mmCIF file of C-alpha atoms in Angstrom:
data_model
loop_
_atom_site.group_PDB
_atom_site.id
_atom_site.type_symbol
_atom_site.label_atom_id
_atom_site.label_comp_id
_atom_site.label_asym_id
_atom_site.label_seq_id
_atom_site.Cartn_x
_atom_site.Cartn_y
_atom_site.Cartn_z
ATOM 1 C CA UNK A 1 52.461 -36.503 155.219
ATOM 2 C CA UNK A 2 50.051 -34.098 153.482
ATOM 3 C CA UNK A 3 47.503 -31.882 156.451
ATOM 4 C CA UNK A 4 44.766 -30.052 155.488
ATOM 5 C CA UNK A 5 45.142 -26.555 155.839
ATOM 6 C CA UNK A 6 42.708 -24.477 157.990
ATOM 7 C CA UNK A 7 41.871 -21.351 157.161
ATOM 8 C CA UNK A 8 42.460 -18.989 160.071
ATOM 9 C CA UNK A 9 43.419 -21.449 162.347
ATOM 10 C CA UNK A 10 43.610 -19.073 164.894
ATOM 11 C CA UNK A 11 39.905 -19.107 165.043
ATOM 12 C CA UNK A 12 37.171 -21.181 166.430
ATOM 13 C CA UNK A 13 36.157 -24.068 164.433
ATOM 14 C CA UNK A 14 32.556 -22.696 165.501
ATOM 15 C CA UNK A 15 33.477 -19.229 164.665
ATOM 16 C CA UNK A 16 34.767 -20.112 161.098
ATOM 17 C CA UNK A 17 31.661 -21.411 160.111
ATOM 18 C CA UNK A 18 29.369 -18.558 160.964
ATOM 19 C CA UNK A 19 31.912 -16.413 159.025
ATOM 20 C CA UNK A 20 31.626 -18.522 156.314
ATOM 21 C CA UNK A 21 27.379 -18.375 156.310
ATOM 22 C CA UNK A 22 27.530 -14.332 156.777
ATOM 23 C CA UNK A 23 29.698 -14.148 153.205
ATOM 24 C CA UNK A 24 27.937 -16.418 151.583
ATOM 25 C CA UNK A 25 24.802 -14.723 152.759
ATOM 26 C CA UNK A 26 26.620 -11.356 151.988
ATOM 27 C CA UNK A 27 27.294 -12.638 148.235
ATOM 28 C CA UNK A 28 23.507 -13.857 147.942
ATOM 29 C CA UNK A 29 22.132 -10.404 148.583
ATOM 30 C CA UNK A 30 20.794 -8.459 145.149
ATOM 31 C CA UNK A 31 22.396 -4.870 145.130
ATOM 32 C CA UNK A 32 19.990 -1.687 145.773
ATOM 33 C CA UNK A 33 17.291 -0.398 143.477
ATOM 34 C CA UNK A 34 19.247 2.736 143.016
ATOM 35 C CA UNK A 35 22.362 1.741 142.451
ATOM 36 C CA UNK A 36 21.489 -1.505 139.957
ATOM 37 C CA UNK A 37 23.386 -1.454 137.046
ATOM 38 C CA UNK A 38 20.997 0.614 134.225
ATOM 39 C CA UNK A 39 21.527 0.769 130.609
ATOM 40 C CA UNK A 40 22.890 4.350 129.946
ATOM 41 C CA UNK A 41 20.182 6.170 128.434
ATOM 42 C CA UNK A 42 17.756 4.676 131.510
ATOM 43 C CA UNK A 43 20.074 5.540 134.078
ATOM 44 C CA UNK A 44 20.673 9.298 132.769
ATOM 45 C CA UNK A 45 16.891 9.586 132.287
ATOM 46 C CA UNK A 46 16.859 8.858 135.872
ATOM 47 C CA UNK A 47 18.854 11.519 136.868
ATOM 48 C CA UNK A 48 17.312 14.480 134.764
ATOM 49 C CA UNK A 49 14.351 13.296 136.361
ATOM 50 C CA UNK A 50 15.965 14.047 139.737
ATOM 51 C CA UNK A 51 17.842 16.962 138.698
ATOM 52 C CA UNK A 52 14.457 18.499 137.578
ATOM 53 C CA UNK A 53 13.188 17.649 141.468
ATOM 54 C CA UNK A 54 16.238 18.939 143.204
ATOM 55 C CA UNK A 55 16.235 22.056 141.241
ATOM 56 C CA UNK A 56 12.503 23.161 141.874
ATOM 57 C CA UNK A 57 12.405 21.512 145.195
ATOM 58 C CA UNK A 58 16.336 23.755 147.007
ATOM 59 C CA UNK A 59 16.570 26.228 144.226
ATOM 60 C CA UNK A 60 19.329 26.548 141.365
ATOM 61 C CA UNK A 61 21.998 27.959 144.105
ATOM 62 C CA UNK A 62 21.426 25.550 146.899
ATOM 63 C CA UNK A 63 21.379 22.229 144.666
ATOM 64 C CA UNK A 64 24.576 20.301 144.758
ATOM 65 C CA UNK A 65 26.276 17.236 143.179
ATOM 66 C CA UNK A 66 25.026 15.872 146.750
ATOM 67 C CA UNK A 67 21.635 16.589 146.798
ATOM 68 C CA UNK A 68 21.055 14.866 142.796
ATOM 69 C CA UNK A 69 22.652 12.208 144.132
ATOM 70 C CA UNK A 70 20.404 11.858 147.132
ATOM 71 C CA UNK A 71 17.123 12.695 145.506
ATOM 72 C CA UNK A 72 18.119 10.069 142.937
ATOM 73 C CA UNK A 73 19.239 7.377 145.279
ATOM 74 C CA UNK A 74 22.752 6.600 143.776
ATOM 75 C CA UNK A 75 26.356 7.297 144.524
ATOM 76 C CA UNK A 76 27.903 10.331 144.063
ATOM 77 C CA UNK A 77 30.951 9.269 141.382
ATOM 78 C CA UNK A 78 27.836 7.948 139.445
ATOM 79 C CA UNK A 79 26.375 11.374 139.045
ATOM 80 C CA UNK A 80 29.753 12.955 138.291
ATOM 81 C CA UNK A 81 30.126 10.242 135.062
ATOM 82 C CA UNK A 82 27.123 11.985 133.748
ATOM 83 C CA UNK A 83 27.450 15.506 134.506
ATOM 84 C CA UNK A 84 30.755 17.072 135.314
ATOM 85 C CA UNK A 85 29.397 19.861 137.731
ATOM 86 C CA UNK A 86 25.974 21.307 139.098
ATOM 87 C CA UNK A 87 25.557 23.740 135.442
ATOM 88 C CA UNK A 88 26.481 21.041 132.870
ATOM 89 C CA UNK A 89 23.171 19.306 134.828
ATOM 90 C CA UNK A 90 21.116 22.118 134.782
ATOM 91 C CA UNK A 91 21.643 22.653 131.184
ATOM 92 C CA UNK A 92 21.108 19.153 130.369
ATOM 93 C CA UNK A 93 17.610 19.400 132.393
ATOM 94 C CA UNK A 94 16.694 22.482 130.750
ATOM 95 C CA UNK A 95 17.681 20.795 127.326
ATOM 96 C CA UNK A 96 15.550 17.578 128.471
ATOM 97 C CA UNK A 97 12.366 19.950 129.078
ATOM 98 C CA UNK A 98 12.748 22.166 126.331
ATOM 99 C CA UNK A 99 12.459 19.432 123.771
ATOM 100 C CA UNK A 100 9.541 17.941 126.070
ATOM 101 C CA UNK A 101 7.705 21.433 125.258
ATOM 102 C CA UNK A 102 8.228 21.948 122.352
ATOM 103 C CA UNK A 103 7.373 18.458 121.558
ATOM 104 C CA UNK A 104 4.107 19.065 123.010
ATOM 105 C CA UNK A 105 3.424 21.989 120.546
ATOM 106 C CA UNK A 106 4.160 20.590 117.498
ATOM 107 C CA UNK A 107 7.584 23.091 117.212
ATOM 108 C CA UNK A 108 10.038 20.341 116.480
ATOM 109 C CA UNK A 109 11.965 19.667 113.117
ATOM 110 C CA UNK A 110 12.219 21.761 109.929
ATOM 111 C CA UNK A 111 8.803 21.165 109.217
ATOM 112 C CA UNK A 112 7.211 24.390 106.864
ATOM 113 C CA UNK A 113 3.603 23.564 107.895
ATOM 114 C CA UNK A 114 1.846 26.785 110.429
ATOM 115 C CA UNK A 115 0.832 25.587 113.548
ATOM 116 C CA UNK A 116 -2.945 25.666 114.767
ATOM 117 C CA UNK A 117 -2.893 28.601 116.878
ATOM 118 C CA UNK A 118 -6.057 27.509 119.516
ATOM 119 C CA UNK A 119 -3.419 24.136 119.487
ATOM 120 C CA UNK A 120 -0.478 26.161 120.837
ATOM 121 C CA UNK A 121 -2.604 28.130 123.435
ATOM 122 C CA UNK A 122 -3.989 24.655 124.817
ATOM 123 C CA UNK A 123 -0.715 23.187 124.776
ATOM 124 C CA UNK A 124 1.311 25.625 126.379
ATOM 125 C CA UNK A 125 -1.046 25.704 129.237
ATOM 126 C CA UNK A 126 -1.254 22.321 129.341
ATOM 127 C CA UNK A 127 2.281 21.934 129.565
ATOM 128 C CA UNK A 128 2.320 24.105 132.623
ATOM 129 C CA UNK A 129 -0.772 22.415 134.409
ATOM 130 C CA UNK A 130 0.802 18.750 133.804
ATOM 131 C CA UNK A 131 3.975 19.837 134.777
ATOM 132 C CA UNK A 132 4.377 22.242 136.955
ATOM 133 C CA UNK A 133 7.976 21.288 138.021
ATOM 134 C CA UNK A 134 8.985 21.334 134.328
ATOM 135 C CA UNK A 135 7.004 24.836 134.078
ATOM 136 C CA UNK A 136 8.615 26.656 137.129
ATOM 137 C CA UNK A 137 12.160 25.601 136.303
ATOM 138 C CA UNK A 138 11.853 26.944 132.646
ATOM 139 C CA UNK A 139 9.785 30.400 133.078
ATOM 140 C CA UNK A 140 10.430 31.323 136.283
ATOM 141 C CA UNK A 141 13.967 30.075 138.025
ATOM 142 C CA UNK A 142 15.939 29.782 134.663
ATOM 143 C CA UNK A 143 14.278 33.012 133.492
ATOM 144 C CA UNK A 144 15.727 34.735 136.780
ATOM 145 C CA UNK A 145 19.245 32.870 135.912
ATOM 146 C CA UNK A 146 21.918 33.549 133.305
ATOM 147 C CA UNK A 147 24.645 31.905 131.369
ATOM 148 C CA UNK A 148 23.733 28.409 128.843
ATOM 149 C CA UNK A 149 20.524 27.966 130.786
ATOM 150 C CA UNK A 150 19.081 31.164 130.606
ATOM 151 C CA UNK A 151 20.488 31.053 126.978
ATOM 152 C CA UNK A 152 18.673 28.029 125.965
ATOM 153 C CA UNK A 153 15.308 29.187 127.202
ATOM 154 C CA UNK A 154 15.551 32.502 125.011
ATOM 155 C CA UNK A 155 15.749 29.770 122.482
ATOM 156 C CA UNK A 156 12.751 28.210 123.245
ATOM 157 C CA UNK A 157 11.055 31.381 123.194
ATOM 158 C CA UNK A 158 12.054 32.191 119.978
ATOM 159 C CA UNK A 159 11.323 28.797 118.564
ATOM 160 C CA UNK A 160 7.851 29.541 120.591
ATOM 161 C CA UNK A 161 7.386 32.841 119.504
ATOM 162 C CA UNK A 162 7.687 31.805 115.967
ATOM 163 C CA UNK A 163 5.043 29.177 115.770
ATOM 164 C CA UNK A 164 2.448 31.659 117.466
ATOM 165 C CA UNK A 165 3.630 33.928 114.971
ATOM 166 C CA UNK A 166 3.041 31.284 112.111
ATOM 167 C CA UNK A 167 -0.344 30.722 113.414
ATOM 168 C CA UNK A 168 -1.924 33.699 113.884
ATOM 169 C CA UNK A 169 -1.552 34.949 110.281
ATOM 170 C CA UNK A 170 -2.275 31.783 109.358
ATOM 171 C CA UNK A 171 -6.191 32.225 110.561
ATOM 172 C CA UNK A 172 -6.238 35.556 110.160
ATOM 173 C CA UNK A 173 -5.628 35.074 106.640
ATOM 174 C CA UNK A 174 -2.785 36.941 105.938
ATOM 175 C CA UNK A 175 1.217 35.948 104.368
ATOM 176 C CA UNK A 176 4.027 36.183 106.212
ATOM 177 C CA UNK A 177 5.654 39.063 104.072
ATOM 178 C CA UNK A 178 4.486 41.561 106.376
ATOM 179 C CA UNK A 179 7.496 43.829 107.130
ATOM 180 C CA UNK A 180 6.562 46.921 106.006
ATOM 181 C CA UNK A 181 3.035 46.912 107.892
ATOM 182 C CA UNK A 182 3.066 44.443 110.888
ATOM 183 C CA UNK A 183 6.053 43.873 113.279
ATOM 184 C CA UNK A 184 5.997 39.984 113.567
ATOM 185 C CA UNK A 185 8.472 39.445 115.993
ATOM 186 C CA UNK A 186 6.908 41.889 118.377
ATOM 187 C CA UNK A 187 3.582 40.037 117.751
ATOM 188 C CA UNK A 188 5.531 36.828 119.153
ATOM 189 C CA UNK A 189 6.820 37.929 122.170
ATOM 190 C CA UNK A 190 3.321 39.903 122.705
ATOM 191 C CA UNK A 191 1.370 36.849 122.672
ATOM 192 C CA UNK A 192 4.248 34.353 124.304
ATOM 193 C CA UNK A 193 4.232 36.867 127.363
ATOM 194 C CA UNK A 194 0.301 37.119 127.720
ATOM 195 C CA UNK A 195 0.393 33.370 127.446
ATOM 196 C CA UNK A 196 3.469 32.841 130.135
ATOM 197 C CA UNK A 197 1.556 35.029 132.658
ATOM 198 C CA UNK A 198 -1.773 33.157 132.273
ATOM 199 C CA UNK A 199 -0.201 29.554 132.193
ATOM 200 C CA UNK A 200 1.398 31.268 135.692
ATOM 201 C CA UNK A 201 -2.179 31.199 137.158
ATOM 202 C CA UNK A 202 -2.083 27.180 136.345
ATOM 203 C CA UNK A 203 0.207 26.300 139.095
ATOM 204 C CA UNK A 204 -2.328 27.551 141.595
ATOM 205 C CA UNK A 205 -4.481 24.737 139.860
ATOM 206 C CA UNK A 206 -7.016 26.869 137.425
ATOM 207 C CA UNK A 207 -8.423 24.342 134.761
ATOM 208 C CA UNK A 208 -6.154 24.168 131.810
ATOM 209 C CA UNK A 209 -8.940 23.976 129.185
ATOM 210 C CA UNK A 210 -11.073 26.493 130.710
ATOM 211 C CA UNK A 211 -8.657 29.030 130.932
ATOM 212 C CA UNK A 212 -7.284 28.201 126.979
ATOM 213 C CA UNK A 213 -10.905 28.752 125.764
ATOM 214 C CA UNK A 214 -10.952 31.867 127.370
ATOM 215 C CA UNK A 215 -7.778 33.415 126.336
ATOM 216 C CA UNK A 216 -8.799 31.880 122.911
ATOM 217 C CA UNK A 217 -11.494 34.671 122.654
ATOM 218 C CA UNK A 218 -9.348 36.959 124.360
ATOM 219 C CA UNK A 219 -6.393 36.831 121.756
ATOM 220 C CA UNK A 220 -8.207 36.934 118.403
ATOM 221 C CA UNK A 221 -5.764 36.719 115.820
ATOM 222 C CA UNK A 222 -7.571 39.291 113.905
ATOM 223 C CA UNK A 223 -7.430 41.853 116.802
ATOM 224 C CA UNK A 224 -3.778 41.244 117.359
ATOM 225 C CA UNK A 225 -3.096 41.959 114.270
ATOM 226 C CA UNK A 226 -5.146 44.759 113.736
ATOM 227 C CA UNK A 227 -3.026 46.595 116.852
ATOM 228 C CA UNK A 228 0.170 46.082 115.358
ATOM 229 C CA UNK A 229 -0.724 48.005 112.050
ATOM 230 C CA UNK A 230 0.854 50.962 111.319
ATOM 231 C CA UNK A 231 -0.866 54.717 111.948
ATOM 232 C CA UNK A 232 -0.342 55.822 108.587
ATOM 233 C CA UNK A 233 -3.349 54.541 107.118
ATOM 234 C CA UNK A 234 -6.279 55.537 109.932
ATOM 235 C CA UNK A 235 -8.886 53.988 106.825
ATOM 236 C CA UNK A 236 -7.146 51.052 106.760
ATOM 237 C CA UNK A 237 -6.780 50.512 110.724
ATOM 238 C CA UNK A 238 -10.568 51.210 111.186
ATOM 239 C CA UNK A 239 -10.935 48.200 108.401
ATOM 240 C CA UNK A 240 -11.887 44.963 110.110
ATOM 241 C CA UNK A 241 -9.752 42.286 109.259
ATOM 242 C CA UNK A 242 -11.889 38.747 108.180
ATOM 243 C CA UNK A 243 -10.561 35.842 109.331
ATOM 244 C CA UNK A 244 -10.006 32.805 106.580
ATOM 245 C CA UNK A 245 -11.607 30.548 108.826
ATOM 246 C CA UNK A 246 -14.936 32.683 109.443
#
């Protein structure tokens, strides 16, 4: 004769069936916000984002594997598939925000066109008054860094450096072939370090467009320019230079 088997007969009959409710209640519950399955390029978006929080809010040294995982509410083992330490996510932040910038500018692509200088100057410091975070982990923790990250932003500064380069003898109305009588790459950084310092002032909360119109009088292409050339011609440095767009 065939019996039925009980499960766990050494239980309850009572007891077996409020196991059997807590499992099936246990099955019917949806997994966490943070740790639902993502598609890949959401999930790792996710996790710059947090990377970018951790590493403004603890610092560069202080930020572990732990403390992305935390701010980003997921496991662990799920940070380590993206990133395989604490620098490959830095880098990959500092990547992510880089691209953001220069985005922002106009700087991206092989594209031969010169940038609108009064452009760059608003969108740098706009860049640094919507986001600060981005802002202070670029040009002021990474600068203090070194290895890749500090490595990729003296990329960006170059790329930077160029377009303000670009621009300014653009309106002043001059070509680029000016290595004999104008240093251009010391005009970049000139003008890339006046304009870090001032978008500095933005993360106190000064008003982004305000400030840009101002340092738009302040940095007259023509003046700049007029600095960098050479002694040797005292006629030619009291000559005021005309800019092509009046």
């Amino acid at each position: 004769m065939n019996k039925e088997r009980q499960p766990a007969p050494w239980l309850p009959p009572g007891t077996i069936h409020t196991v059997g409710r807590l499992a099936a209640r246990e099955r019917a519950r949806p997994a966490s916000s943070g740790s639902r399955r993502m598609p890949w390029a959401e999930r790792r978006s996710q996790l710059l984002d947090a990377c970018l929080e951790s590493f403004v809010a603890r610092g560069l040294e202080m930020t572990t594997m732990d403390t992305i995982a935390s701010q980003a509410g997921v496991s662990k083992p799920l940070v380590y598939r993206h990133f395989h330490n604490r620098s490959e996510a830095l880098l990959a932040v500092v990547a992510q925000e880089s691209d953001r910038i220069l985005g922002q500018l106009g700087l991206v692509g092989e594209s031969t066109a010169r940038p609108d200088f009064e452009g760059l100057l608003t969108g740098f410091l706009a860049f640094a008054a919507d986001r600060p975070k981005s802002y202070r982990l670029l040009f002021q923790l990474v600068d203090a860094s070194s290895g890749p990250p500090r490595r990729q932003l003296d990329s960006l500064r170059a790329t930077i450096s160029q377009g303000l380069e670009r621009s300014v003898l653009a309106q002043a109305g001059v070509g680029e072939d000016l290595s004999d009588a104008v240093s251009i790459s010391r005009l970049g950084h000139l003008m890339l370090s006046i304009l870090e310092g001032v978008a500095g002032g933005l993360l106190s909360g000064d008003d982004a467009v305000v400030v840009a119109a101002t340092l738009s009088r302040l940095l007259r292409p023509d003046w700049v320019l007029s600095a960098l050339l050479p002694a040797a011609d005292p006629a030619e440095q009291r000559r005021p230079t005309t800019l092509a767009s009046g």
